[in-house]
mmCIF file of C-alpha atoms in Angstrom:
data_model
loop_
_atom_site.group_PDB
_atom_site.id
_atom_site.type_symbol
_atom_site.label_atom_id
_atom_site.label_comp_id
_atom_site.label_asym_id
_atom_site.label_seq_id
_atom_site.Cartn_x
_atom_site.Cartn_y
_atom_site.Cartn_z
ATOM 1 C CA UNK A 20 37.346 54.866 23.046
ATOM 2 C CA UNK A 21 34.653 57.379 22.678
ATOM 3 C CA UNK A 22 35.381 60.974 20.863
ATOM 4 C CA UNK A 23 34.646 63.759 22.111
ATOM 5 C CA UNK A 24 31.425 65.886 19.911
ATOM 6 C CA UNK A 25 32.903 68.117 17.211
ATOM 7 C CA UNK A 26 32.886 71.967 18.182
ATOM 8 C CA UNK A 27 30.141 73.671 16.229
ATOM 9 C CA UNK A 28 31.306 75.395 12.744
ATOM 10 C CA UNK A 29 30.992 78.875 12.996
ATOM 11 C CA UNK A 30 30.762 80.378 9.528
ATOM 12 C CA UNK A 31 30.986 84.383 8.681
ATOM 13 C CA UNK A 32 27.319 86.662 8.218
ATOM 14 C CA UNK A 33 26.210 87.553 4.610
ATOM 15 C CA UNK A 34 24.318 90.460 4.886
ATOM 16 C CA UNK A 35 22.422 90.216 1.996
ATOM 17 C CA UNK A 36 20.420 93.854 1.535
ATOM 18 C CA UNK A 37 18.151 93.881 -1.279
ATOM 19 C CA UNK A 38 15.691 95.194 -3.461
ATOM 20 C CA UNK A 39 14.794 97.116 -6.626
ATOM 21 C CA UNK A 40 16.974 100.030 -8.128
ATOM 22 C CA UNK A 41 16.666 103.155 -5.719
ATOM 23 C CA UNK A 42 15.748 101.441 -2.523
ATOM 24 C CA UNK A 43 18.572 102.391 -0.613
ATOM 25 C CA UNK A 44 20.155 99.020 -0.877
ATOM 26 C CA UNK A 45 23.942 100.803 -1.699
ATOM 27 C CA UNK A 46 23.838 103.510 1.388
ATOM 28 C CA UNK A 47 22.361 100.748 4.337
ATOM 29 C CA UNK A 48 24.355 98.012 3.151
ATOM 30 C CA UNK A 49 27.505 100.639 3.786
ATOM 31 C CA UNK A 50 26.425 101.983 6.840
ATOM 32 C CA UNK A 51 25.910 98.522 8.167
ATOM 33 C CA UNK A 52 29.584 97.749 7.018
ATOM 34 C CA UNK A 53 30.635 100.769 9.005
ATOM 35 C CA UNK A 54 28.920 99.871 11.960
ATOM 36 C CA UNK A 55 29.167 96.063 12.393
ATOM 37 C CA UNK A 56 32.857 96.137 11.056
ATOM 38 C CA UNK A 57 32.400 94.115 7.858
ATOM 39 C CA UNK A 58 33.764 94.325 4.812
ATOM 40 C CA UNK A 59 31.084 96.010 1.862
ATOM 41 C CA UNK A 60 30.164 94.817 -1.082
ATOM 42 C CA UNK A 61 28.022 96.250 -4.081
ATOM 43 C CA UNK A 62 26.555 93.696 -6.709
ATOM 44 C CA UNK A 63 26.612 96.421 -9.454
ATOM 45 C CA UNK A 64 30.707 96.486 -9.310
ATOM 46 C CA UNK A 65 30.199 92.948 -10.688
ATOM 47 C CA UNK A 66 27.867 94.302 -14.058
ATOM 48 C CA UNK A 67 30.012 93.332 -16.864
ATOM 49 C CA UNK A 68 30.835 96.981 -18.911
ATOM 50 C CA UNK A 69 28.451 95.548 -21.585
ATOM 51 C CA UNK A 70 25.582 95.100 -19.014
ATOM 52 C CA UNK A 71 26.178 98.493 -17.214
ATOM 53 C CA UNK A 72 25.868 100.201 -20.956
ATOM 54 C CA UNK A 73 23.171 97.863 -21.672
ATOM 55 C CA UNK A 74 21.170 99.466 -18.839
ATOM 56 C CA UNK A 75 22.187 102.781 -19.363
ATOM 57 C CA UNK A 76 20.914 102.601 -22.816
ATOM 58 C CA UNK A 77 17.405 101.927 -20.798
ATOM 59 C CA UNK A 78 17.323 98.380 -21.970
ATOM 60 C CA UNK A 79 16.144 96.042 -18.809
ATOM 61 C CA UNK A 80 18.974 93.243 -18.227
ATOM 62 C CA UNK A 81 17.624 89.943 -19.881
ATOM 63 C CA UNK A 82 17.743 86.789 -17.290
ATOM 64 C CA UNK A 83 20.806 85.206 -19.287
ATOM 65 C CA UNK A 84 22.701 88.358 -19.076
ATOM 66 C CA UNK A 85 22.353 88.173 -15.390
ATOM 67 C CA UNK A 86 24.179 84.747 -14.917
ATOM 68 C CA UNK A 87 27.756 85.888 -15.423
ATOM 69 C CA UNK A 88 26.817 88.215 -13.081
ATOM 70 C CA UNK A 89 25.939 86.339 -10.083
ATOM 71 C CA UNK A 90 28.664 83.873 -10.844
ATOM 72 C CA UNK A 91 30.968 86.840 -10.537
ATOM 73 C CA UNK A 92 29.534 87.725 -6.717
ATOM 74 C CA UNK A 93 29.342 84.133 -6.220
ATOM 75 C CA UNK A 94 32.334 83.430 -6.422
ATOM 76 C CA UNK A 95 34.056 87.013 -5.128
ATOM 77 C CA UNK A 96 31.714 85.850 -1.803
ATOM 78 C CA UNK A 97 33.195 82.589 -1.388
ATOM 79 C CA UNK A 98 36.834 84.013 -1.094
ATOM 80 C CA UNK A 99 35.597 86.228 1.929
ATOM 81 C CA UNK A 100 33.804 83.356 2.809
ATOM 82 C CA UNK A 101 37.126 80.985 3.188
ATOM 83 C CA UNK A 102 39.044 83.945 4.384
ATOM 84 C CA UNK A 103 35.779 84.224 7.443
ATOM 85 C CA UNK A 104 35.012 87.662 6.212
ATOM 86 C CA UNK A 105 31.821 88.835 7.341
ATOM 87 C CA UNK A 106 30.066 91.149 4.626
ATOM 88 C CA UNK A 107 27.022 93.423 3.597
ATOM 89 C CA UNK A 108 26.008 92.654 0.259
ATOM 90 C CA UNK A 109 23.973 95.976 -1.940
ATOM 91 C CA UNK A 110 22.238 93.032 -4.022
ATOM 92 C CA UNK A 111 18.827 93.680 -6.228
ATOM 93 C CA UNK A 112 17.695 89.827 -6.076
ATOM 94 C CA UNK A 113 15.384 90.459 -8.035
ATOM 95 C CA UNK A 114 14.889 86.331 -9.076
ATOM 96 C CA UNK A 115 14.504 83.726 -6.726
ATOM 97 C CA UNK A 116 17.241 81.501 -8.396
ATOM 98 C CA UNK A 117 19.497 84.159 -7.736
ATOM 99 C CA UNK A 118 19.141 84.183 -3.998
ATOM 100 C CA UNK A 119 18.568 80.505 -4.357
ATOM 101 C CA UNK A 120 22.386 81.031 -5.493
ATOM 102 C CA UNK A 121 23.764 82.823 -2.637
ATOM 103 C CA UNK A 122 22.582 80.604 0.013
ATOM 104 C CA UNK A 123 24.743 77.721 -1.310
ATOM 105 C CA UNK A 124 27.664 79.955 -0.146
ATOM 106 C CA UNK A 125 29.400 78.878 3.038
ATOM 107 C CA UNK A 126 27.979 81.644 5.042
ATOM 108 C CA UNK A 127 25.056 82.622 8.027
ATOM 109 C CA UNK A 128 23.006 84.833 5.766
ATOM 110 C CA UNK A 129 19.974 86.644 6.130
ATOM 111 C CA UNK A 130 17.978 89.011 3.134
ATOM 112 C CA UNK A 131 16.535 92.213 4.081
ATOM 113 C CA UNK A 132 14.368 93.087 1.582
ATOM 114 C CA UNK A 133 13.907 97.328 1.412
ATOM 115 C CA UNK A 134 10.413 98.043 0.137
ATOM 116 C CA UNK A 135 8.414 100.974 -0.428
ATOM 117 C CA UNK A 136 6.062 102.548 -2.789
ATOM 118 C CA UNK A 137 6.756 102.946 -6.587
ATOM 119 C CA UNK A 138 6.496 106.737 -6.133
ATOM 120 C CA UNK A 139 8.877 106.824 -3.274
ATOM 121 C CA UNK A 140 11.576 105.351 -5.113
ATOM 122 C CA UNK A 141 11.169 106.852 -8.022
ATOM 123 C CA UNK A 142 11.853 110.052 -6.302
ATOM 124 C CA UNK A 143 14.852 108.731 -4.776
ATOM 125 C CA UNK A 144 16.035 108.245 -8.239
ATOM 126 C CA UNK A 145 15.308 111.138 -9.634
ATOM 127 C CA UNK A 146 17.542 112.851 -7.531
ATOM 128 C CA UNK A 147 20.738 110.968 -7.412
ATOM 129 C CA UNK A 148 23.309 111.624 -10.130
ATOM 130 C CA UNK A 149 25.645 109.533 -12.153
ATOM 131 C CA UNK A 150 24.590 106.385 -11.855
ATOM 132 C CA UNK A 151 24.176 103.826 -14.867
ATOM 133 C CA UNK A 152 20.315 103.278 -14.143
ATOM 134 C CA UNK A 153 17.833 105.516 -15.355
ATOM 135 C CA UNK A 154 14.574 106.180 -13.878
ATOM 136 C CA UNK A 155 13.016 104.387 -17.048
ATOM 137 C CA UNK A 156 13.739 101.062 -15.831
ATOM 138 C CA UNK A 157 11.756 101.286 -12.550
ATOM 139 C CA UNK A 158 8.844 99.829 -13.849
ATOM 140 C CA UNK A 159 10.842 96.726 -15.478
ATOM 141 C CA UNK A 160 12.441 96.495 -11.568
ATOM 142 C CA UNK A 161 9.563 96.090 -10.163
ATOM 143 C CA UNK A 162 8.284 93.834 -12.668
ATOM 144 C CA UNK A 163 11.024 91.677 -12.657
ATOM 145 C CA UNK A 164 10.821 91.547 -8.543
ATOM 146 C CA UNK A 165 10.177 87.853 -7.431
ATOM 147 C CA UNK A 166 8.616 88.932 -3.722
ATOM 148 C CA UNK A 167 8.909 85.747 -1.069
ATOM 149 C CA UNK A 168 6.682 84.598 1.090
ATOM 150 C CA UNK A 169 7.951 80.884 1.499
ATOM 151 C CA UNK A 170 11.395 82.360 1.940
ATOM 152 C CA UNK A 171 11.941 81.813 5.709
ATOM 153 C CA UNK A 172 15.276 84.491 5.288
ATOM 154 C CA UNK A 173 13.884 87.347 3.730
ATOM 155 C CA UNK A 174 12.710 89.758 5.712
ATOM 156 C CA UNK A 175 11.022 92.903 4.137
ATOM 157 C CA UNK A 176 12.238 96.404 6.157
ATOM 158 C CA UNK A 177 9.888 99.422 4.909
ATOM 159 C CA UNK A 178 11.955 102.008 3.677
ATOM 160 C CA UNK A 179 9.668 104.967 4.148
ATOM 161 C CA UNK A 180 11.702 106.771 7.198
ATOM 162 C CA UNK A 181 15.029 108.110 7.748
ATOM 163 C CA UNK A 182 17.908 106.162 6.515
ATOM 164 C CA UNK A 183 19.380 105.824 10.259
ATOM 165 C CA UNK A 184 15.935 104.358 11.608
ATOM 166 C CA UNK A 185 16.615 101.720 8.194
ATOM 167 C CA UNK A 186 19.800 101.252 9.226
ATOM 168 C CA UNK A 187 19.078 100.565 12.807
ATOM 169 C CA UNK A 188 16.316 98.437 11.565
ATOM 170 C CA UNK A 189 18.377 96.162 9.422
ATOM 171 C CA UNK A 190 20.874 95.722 12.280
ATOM 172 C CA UNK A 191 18.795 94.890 14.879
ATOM 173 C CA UNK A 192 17.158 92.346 12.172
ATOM 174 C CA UNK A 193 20.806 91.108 11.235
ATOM 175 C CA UNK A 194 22.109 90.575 14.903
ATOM 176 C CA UNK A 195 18.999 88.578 15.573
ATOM 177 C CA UNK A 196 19.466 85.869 13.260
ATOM 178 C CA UNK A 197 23.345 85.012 14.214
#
């Protein structure tokens, strides 16, 4: 007796937006959420109160310190990802290993990679308040950015227009890949 072929898996979308402090990651990642109807997530609310100080203090995160930290959205990810949640993710990865990380999770992701010029983002900065990242730390965020160009999933959205035409950007880029 033959069986019949095994319906395909369908797993939830990761939304994986990403790049270096100021880059908008927080405010598209949440207006995606909004409009897609998916639940969003922000990598800093997984900083460890020690790391959060650590950086406020203007001291760059060292790559150890940054291991609990993934673990942490690893593993927050992969309840939603059991429970078929589909999320945004505001995520710096900033190392390769990390996003190496988050593709082991049981999920259709994607990265879209906000870039723009040094300048730019300092600006952007500059003028937000109360957040634990100072403007000192730009340059170690940028120097610490492991850019892909072997990475088939990372796709790099300029930043340098108006947050909806970002927004619309990343959707349209997002929707593609399901």
């Amino acid at each position: 007796m033959s069986r019949a072929p095994s319906a395909p898996t369908h797993q939830p979308q990761l939304v994986i937006v990403m790049g270096v402090s100021g880059s908008g990651k927080s405010s598209v990642a949440k207006a995606m959420a909004e409009q897609l109807n998916y639940e969003y997530l922000d990598a800093d609310d997984f900083h460890s109160d020690e790391a959060k100080a650590c950086m406020a203090a203007g001291v760059p995160l060292t790559d150890a310190q940054r291991i609990p930290w993934v673990h942490n959205i690893c593993a927050h990810l992969a309840t939603r990802a059991q429970n078929g949640q589909n999320c945004t993710l505001a995520f710096s990865g900033l190392r390769r290993s990390h996003r190496q990380q988050l593709r082991k999770l049981p999920f259709d992701l994607v990265f879209l990679y906000l870039k723009g010029s040094k300048a730019l983002i300092a600006e952007r900065i500059n003028a937000r308040n109360n957040h634990f990242m100072p403007p000192s730390l730009l340059d170690s965020q940028f120097a610490s950015m492991e850019e892909s160009t072997t990475e088939t999933d990372v796709i790099s959205i300029d930043i340098d227009r108006p947050l909806s035409q970002v927004v619309e950007s990343c959707i349209e880029q997002a929707c593609s890949r399901v």
